[in-house]
CSV table of C-alpha atoms and ligand atoms in Angstrom, one decimal:
chain,number,residue,atom,x,y,z
A,197,MET,CA,25.7,-17.9,24.7
A,198,GLU,CA,28.3,-16.2,22.4
A,199,ILE,CA,31.3,-17.6,22.5
A,200,GLU,CA,34.9,-16.2,21.5
A,201,ARG,CA,38.4,-17.5,21.3
A,202,VAL,CA,41.4,-15.3,22.3
A,203,LYS,CA,45.1,-15.6,22.8
A,204,CYS,CA,45.3,-13.0,25.4
A,205,LEU,CA,42.8,-11.1,27.4
A,206,ILE,CA,43.2,-8.2,29.4
A,207,ILE,CA,40.9,-6.7,32.0
A,208,GLY,CA,40.6,-3.6,32.9
A,209,SER,CA,42.0,-0.4,31.5
A,210,GLY,CA,44.5,1.2,34.1
A,211,PRO,CA,48.2,2.2,33.3
A,212,ALA,CA,48.1,-1.6,33.9
A,213,GLY,CA,45.8,-2.9,31.5
A,214,TYR,CA,47.1,-0.8,28.7
A,215,THR,CA,50.7,-0.8,29.0
A,216,ALA,CA,50.0,-4.7,29.5
A,217,ALA,CA,48.2,-3.9,26.1
A,218,ILE,CA,50.8,-2.2,24.4
A,219,TYR,CA,53.3,-4.8,24.8
A,220,ALA,CA,50.7,-7.6,24.2
A,221,SER,CA,50.1,-6.3,21.0
A,222,ARG,CA,53.5,-5.2,19.8
A,223,ALA,CA,54.1,-8.8,20.1
A,224,GLY,CA,51.2,-9.8,18.1
A,225,LEU,CA,49.0,-11.6,20.7
A,226,SER,CA,46.1,-9.5,19.3
A,227,PRO,CA,44.6,-8.8,22.8
A,228,VAL,CA,41.1,-7.7,23.8
A,229,LEU,CA,41.0,-5.5,26.4
A,230,TYR,CA,37.7,-5.0,28.9
A,231,GLN,CA,37.6,-1.4,29.7
A,232,GLY,CA,35.2,-2.1,33.0
A,233,LEU,CA,32.8,0.5,34.7
A,234,GLN,CA,35.6,3.1,34.9
A,235,PRO,CA,37.3,4.0,31.5
A,236,GLY,CA,40.9,5.0,31.7
A,237,GLY,CA,41.1,3.8,35.3
A,238,GLN,CA,41.8,5.6,38.7
A,239,LEU,CA,43.5,8.3,36.9
A,240,THR,CA,40.2,9.4,35.7
A,241,ILE,CA,39.0,10.6,38.8
A,242,THR,CA,42.0,13.5,39.1
A,243,ASN,CA,43.8,16.6,37.7
A,244,ASP,CA,47.3,17.0,37.5
A,245,VAL,CA,50.0,13.9,37.6
A,246,GLU,CA,53.3,15.1,38.0
A,247,ASN,CA,55.1,12.2,38.8
A,248,TYR,CA,54.7,10.0,35.8
A,249,PRO,CA,58.0,10.1,33.3
A,250,GLY,CA,57.8,12.0,29.8
A,251,TYR,CA,55.4,14.7,31.2
A,252,PRO,CA,57.7,17.2,32.4
A,253,GLU,CA,55.0,20.0,32.8
A,254,GLY,CA,52.6,17.2,34.3
A,255,VAL,CA,49.1,15.9,32.4
A,256,MET,CA,45.9,15.7,33.1
A,257,GLY,CA,44.9,12.7,34.4
A,258,PRO,CA,42.4,11.5,32.2
A,259,GLU,CA,43.9,12.9,28.9
A,260,MET,CA,47.2,10.3,30.1
A,261,MET,CA,44.5,7.6,30.4
A,262,GLU,CA,43.4,8.8,26.6
A,263,ASP,CA,47.4,8.7,25.7
A,264,PHE,CA,47.5,5.1,27.1
A,265,LYS,CA,44.6,4.0,25.0
A,266,LYS,CA,45.6,5.3,21.8
A,267,GLN,CA,49.1,3.9,21.7
A,268,ALA,CA,47.2,0.4,22.6
A,269,GLU,CA,45.3,0.9,20.0
A,270,ARG,CA,47.8,1.8,17.3
A,271,PHE,CA,49.2,-2.1,17.5
A,272,GLY,CA,45.7,-3.6,17.0
A,273,THR,CA,44.5,-3.7,20.8
A,274,ASP,CA,41.0,-4.3,20.8
A,275,VAL,CA,39.7,-2.0,23.1
A,276,ARG,CA,36.0,-2.9,24.2
A,277,TYR,CA,33.2,-1.7,26.7
A,278,GLY,CA,32.0,-4.4,29.2
A,279,ILE,CA,32.4,-5.7,32.5
A,280,ALA,CA,34.3,-9.0,33.6
A,281,THR,CA,31.4,-10.6,35.4
A,282,SER,CA,32.7,-14.0,36.3
A,283,VAL,CA,35.5,-16.6,35.7
A,284,ASP,CA,36.1,-19.8,35.4
A,285,PHE,CA,39.5,-21.4,35.4
A,286,SER,CA,39.1,-24.9,36.5
A,287,SER,CA,40.1,-25.7,32.6
A,288,LYS,CA,42.2,-24.6,29.4
A,289,PRO,CA,41.6,-22.0,27.8
A,290,HIS,CA,40.4,-20.2,30.7
A,291,LYS,CA,36.3,-18.9,30.8
A,292,VAL,CA,35.7,-15.1,31.5
A,293,THR,CA,32.3,-14.3,31.3
A,294,ILE,CA,31.0,-10.5,29.5
A,295,ASP,CA,28.5,-8.8,31.0
A,296,ASP,CA,26.6,-11.8,32.2
A,297,SER,CA,26.2,-12.5,28.2
A,298,LYS,CA,29.5,-13.6,26.4
A,299,VAL,CA,32.4,-15.8,27.3
A,300,ILE,CA,34.9,-15.5,26.4
A,301,GLU,CA,38.1,-18.1,26.3
A,302,ALA,CA,41.2,-17.1,26.7
A,303,HIS,CA,44.7,-18.8,26.6
A,304,THR,CA,46.3,-16.2,29.0
A,305,VAL,CA,44.2,-13.8,30.9
A,306,ILE,CA,45.8,-10.7,32.3
A,307,ILE,CA,44.3,-8.9,35.5
A,308,SER,CA,44.3,-5.6,35.7
A,309,THR,CA,41.4,-4.6,38.2
A,310,GLY,CA,42.9,-2.1,39.6
A,311,ALA,CA,41.9,-1.3,43.3
A,312,SER,CA,39.3,1.5,45.0
A,313,ALA,CA,40.0,3.6,47.3
A,314,LYS,CA,37.9,3.6,50.6
A,315,TRP,CA,36.4,7.0,51.3
A,316,LEU,CA,33.9,8.1,54.8
A,317,GLY,CA,31.2,8.9,52.0
A,318,LEU,CA,30.1,12.0,53.1
A,319,GLU,CA,28.7,14.5,50.7
A,320,SER,CA,31.2,17.4,50.7
A,321,GLU,CA,33.9,14.7,50.6
A,322,ALA,CA,32.6,13.6,47.4
A,323,ARG,CA,31.7,17.3,45.9
A,324,LEU,CA,35.4,18.6,46.7
A,325,ASN,CA,37.3,15.6,45.3
A,326,GLY,CA,40.2,16.7,43.6
A,327,SER,CA,39.9,20.0,44.9
A,328,GLY,CA,42.0,19.0,48.2
A,329,VAL,CA,40.4,15.9,48.9
A,330,SER,CA,42.8,13.0,48.2
A,331,ALA,CA,43.3,9.7,48.8
A,332,CYS,CA,46.9,9.5,47.7
A,333,ALA,CA,49.6,11.4,49.6
A,334,VAL,CA,52.7,10.3,48.0
A,335,CYS,CA,50.5,11.7,44.5
A,336,ASP,CA,48.9,15.1,45.7
A,337,GLY,CA,51.1,15.4,49.1
A,338,PHE,CA,52.9,18.2,46.9
A,339,PHE,CA,50.5,20.3,46.0
A,340,TYR,CA,49.9,21.2,49.3
A,341,ARG,CA,53.5,22.0,50.3
A,342,GLY,CA,53.8,24.6,53.5
A,343,GLN,CA,50.5,24.5,54.0
A,344,ASP,CA,48.2,22.5,57.0
A,345,VAL,CA,46.7,19.2,55.6
A,346,VAL,CA,44.1,16.7,57.8
A,347,ILE,CA,44.4,13.1,57.3
A,348,VAL,CA,42.3,10.3,58.6
A,349,GLY,CA,43.1,7.4,59.4
A,350,ALA,CA,45.3,5.1,61.9
A,351,GLY,CA,46.2,2.2,60.7
A,352,ASP,CA,50.4,1.5,58.9
A,353,THR,CA,49.3,3.1,55.3
A,354,ALA,CA,47.9,6.5,57.2
A,355,ALA,CA,51.0,6.4,59.5
A,356,GLU,CA,53.2,6.3,56.5
A,357,GLU,CA,51.2,8.8,54.2
A,358,ALA,CA,51.6,10.9,57.7
A,359,THR,CA,54.9,11.0,58.0
A,360,TYR,CA,55.1,11.4,54.2
A,361,LEU,CA,52.7,14.3,54.5
A,362,ALA,CA,54.9,16.2,57.3
A,363,ASN,CA,57.8,16.5,55.0
A,364,LEU,CA,55.9,19.1,53.1
A,365,CYS,CA,53.6,20.6,55.1
A,366,SER,CA,53.9,23.0,58.1
A,367,LYS,CA,51.5,21.0,60.1
A,368,VAL,CA,49.8,17.8,59.8
A,369,TYR,CA,46.3,16.8,62.0
A,370,MET,CA,45.7,13.3,62.2
A,371,LEU,CA,42.2,11.9,63.2
A,372,VAL,CA,42.4,8.8,64.7
A,373,ARG,CA,38.7,7.5,65.5
A,374,ARG,CA,39.6,5.3,68.6
A,375,ASP,CA,42.2,6.2,71.7
A,376,GLU,CA,44.7,4.3,70.3
A,377,MET,CA,45.8,3.6,66.7
A,378,ARG,CA,45.7,0.3,64.5
A,379,ALA,CA,49.6,1.4,62.9
A,380,SER,CA,52.4,-1.1,63.9
A,381,THR,CA,54.0,0.3,67.2
A,382,ILE,CA,56.8,1.3,65.1
A,383,MET,CA,55.2,3.4,62.4
A,384,GLN,CA,53.1,5.1,65.9
A,385,GLU,CA,56.2,5.9,67.1
A,386,ARG,CA,57.6,7.2,64.1
A,387,VAL,CA,54.0,9.5,64.1
A,388,LYS,CA,54.3,10.6,67.6
A,389,ASN,CA,57.9,11.6,67.6
A,390,THR,CA,57.4,14.2,64.3
A,391,LYS,CA,56.5,17.3,65.2
A,392,ASN,CA,54.6,19.2,63.0
A,393,ILE,CA,51.6,16.1,63.8
A,394,GLU,CA,49.2,16.6,66.0
A,395,ILE,CA,46.8,13.6,66.7
A,396,LEU,CA,43.1,14.1,67.6
A,397,TRP,CA,42.3,10.9,69.5
A,398,ASN,CA,38.6,10.1,69.1
A,399,THR,CA,37.7,12.6,66.7
A,400,VAL,CA,36.2,12.0,63.4
A,401,THR,CA,35.0,14.2,60.6
A,402,ASP,CA,31.7,16.2,60.5
A,403,GLU,CA,32.2,17.8,57.8
A,404,ILE,CA,34.8,19.0,54.7
A,405,LEU,CA,34.5,22.9,54.3
A,406,GLY,CA,34.9,25.5,51.5
A,407,GLU,CA,32.6,25.9,47.7
A,408,HIS,CA,35.0,25.1,45.3
A,409,ALA,CA,38.4,24.2,47.0
A,410,VAL,CA,39.3,22.6,50.9
A,411,GLU,CA,39.4,26.2,53.1
A,412,ALA,CA,38.6,23.8,56.6
A,413,VAL,CA,37.6,20.6,58.4
A,414,ARG,CA,35.0,20.4,61.0
A,415,VAL,CA,36.4,17.7,62.8
A,416,LYS,CA,34.0,16.2,66.1
A,417,ASN,CA,35.3,14.5,69.5
A,418,LEU,CA,33.6,11.4,70.0
A,419,VAL,CA,34.2,11.7,73.9
A,420,THR,CA,33.1,15.5,74.6
A,421,ASN,CA,30.7,15.5,71.3
A,422,GLU,CA,32.6,19.6,71.0
A,423,THR,CA,33.0,20.3,67.5
A,424,ARG,CA,35.5,22.8,66.2
A,425,GLU,CA,37.1,24.0,63.0
A,426,ILE,CA,40.7,23.4,61.6
A,427,PRO,CA,41.8,25.1,58.7
A,428,ALA,CA,43.3,23.4,56.4
A,429,LYS,CA,43.9,22.8,52.4
A,430,GLY,CA,43.9,19.5,51.6
A,431,PHE,CA,42.0,16.4,53.4
A,432,PHE,CA,43.5,12.9,52.7
A,433,VAL,CA,42.1,9.9,53.6
A,434,ALA,CA,43.5,7.0,54.3
A,435,ILE,CA,41.1,4.4,55.6
A,436,GLY,CA,42.9,1.8,52.7
A,437,HIS,CA,42.2,0.2,49.9
A,438,GLU,CA,39.5,-2.4,48.2
A,439,PRO,CA,41.4,-4.3,45.5
A,440,ASN,CA,39.1,-5.0,42.8
A,441,SER,CA,39.6,-8.8,42.9
A,442,ALA,CA,36.2,-10.7,44.3
A,443,ILE,CA,35.3,-12.1,40.8
A,444,PHE,CA,38.6,-14.5,41.0
A,445,LYS,CA,38.4,-15.6,44.6
A,446,ASP,CA,37.3,-19.2,44.3
A,447,TYR,CA,40.5,-19.6,41.9
A,448,LEU,CA,43.4,-17.4,42.9
A,449,LYS,CA,45.4,-16.9,45.9
A,450,LEU,CA,44.6,-13.8,47.4
A,451,ASP,CA,46.2,-12.3,50.8
A,452,GLU,CA,44.4,-11.4,53.5
A,453,ASN,CA,43.3,-8.1,52.3
A,454,GLY,CA,42.2,-9.6,48.9
A,455,TYR,CA,44.9,-8.8,47.0
A,456,ILE,CA,46.1,-11.6,44.1
A,457,ARG,CA,49.3,-13.1,45.2
A,458,THR,CA,51.7,-13.3,42.5
A,459,ILE,CA,54.5,-15.3,42.3
A,460,PRO,CA,57.4,-12.5,43.6
A,461,GLY,CA,59.2,-11.0,40.8
A,462,THR,CA,56.8,-12.1,38.1
A,463,SER,CA,53.0,-11.8,37.6
A,464,LYS,CA,52.4,-15.1,37.8
A,465,THR,CA,49.5,-16.2,39.8
A,466,ASN,CA,48.8,-19.6,41.3
A,467,VAL,CA,47.0,-20.4,38.0
A,468,ASP,CA,48.7,-21.2,34.9
A,469,GLY,CA,47.8,-19.0,32.2
A,470,VAL,CA,46.2,-16.2,34.8
A,471,PHE,CA,48.8,-13.3,35.5
A,472,ALA,CA,47.9,-10.0,37.4
A,473,CYS,CA,49.8,-6.5,37.5
A,474,GLY,CA,48.9,-3.1,39.0
A,475,ASP,CA,46.9,-2.2,42.1
A,476,VAL,CA,44.8,-5.5,42.3
A,477,GLN,CA,48.0,-6.9,43.4
A,478,ASP,CA,50.2,-4.0,44.8
A,479,PHE,CA,49.4,-3.6,48.4
A,480,THR,CA,52.9,-1.4,48.9
A,481,TYR,CA,53.5,1.3,45.9
A,482,ARG,CA,49.9,1.8,44.4
A,483,GLN,CA,51.2,4.2,42.0
A,484,ALA,CA,50.7,4.5,38.0
A,485,VAL,CA,54.3,3.6,37.2
A,486,THR,CA,54.5,0.7,39.2
A,487,ALA,CA,51.3,0.0,37.7
A,488,ALA,CA,52.4,0.3,34.1
A,489,GLY,CA,55.8,-1.6,34.9
A,490,SER,CA,53.8,-4.8,36.0
A,491,GLY,CA,51.9,-4.3,33.2
A,492,CYS,CA,54.9,-5.2,31.1
A,493,MET,CA,55.5,-7.8,32.9
A,494,ALA,CA,52.2,-9.6,32.2
A,495,ALA,CA,52.3,-9.0,28.7
A,496,LEU,CA,56.2,-10.4,29.0
A,497,ASP,CA,54.8,-13.5,31.3
A,498,ALA,CA,52.1,-14.2,29.2
A,499,GLU,CA,53.9,-13.7,25.7
A,500,ARG,CA,57.2,-16.7,27.0
A,501,TYR,CA,53.8,-18.5,28.4
A,502,LEU,CA,52.2,-18.9,24.8
A,503,ALA,CA,55.1,-19.4,22.9
A,504,ALA,CA,56.6,-22.3,25.5
A,505,LEU,CA,53.5,-24.4,24.7
A,506,ASN,CA,53.3,-23.1,20.8
A,507,LEU,CA,50.5,-21.0,21.2
A,508,HIS,CA,51.7,-18.2,19.7
B,669,FAD,C1,42.8,10.5,42.9
B,669,FAD,C2,43.8,9.8,43.0
B,669,FAD,C3,44.9,10.4,42.5
B,669,FAD,C4,46.1,9.6,41.8
B,669,FAD,N1,46.7,10.4,41.2
B,669,FAD,C5,48.2,9.7,41.1
B,669,FAD,C6,49.6,10.4,41.0
B,669,FAD,O1,49.5,11.8,40.1
B,669,FAD,N2,50.3,9.5,40.1
B,669,FAD,C7,50.4,8.0,39.9
B,669,FAD,O2,51.6,7.6,40.0
B,669,FAD,N3,49.0,7.7,41.0
B,669,FAD,C8,48.0,8.2,41.2
B,669,FAD,N4,47.3,7.3,41.6
B,669,FAD,C9,47.2,6.1,41.8
B,669,FAD,C10,46.7,5.3,40.6
B,669,FAD,O3,45.7,5.9,40.1
B,669,FAD,C11,46.6,3.9,40.5
B,669,FAD,O4,48.2,3.5,41.4
B,669,FAD,C12,46.8,3.1,39.1
B,669,FAD,O5,45.5,3.8,38.4
B,669,FAD,C13,47.0,1.8,39.3
B,669,FAD,O6,46.4,1.5,38.6
B,669,FAD,P1,45.9,0.1,37.5
B,669,FAD,O7,46.0,-0.1,35.9
B,669,FAD,O8,46.2,-1.5,38.4
B,669,FAD,O9,44.2,0.1,38.0
B,669,FAD,P2,43.1,1.3,38.6
B,669,FAD,O10,44.0,2.3,37.4
B,669,FAD,O11,42.5,1.6,39.5
B,669,FAD,O12,42.6,0.7,36.8
B,669,FAD,C14,41.6,-0.4,37.4
B,669,FAD,C15,40.9,-0.6,35.9
B,669,FAD,O13,40.1,-1.7,35.8
B,669,FAD,C16,38.5,-1.8,35.5
B,669,FAD,N5,37.9,-2.8,35.8
B,669,FAD,C17,37.6,-3.6,37.2
B,669,FAD,N6,37.2,-4.4,37.7
B,669,FAD,C18,36.4,-4.9,36.3
B,669,FAD,C19,36.3,-5.8,36.0
B,669,FAD,N7,35.6,-7.3,36.5
B,669,FAD,N8,36.3,-5.6,34.4
B,669,FAD,C20,36.1,-5.6,33.4
B,669,FAD,N9,37.1,-4.9,33.8
B,669,FAD,C21,37.1,-4.4,35.5
B,669,FAD,C22,38.4,-0.8,35.5
B,669,FAD,O14,36.7,-0.1,35.1
B,669,FAD,C23,39.5,0.1,35.6
B,669,FAD,O15,39.6,0.5,34.5
B,669,FAD,C24,46.1,8.6,41.7
B,669,FAD,C25,44.7,7.5,42.3
B,669,FAD,C26,43.7,7.9,42.9
B,669,FAD,C27,42.3,7.2,43.1
């Protein structure tokens, strides 16, 4: 199998990976970055991004990620197509296999593989994604201010997102599949005490209605089997995220939901020379700007690690 040795390997091409690449290339680490299945990351499936600093008029997600890429390439990042298919962090340099066909030996590895939102799997959900359907209330809630929206989910994140939406929207319908919520008691209380949130218990999504944008949601009560249509402009799915960390699980410490554990305040993992940034290690904030910030941290941590070992 072909083998190549590099100082700094970056896995993933979202805001975290490209920011790490900008810092690493400007520091002279000649980083190689593999883009994975979704070049540009999660923002390439959204339209307007209005909360990333530096774009006063907002920017389209794919365009913003193209800007990130150009900036990383300008300083010499070697951006490549390819997926990391397995790793071996048992000895140094670390080994990362790309597309099952090539091994990269890297003195430092920066993992920025992100997380994928879980979806319900309805055809209408996929068709209207970005046109009323969203998996991020903090990102997209603003677009539905003063309007009615529906949110699906019953955990802490769903409860938090429902109260966030309630501050912006006139009415929030929260669909809960069972007759109880998984969210912590304090979060449940917060939801129940918010006047403009109506919880629909034992209720699931039957179909999201609308040709080009969400117009209503047909819901079904699992106890009575009755369906009804709720007029709404936004449909938020808050049933969890899946961090893209499976290939690292034999070497890195993960939390109970699969997020890579980093030493607080750093991007360091439990393996020397392996750093993690962005959504793959962030259960809490999950925003482009926080991903970018942690990408900067990862590059600086990698650079200092190499300098201490005279490998710079
Ligand atoms: C619909 C939607 C709208 C959003 N809107 C906003 C918004 O308006 N503002 C905001 O701040 N945030 C928004 N977010 C959240 C934001 O997109 C994420 O917080 C951010 O993209 C996380 O960046 P990241 O670099 O950690 O990972 P991601 O963007 O998830 O990128 C992960 C990268 O890793 C790659 N990858 C994964 N596995 C492998 C592998 N094995 N080998 C190689 N590469 C791999 C993927 O191809 C991808 O390039 C939105 C998210 C969604 C889904």
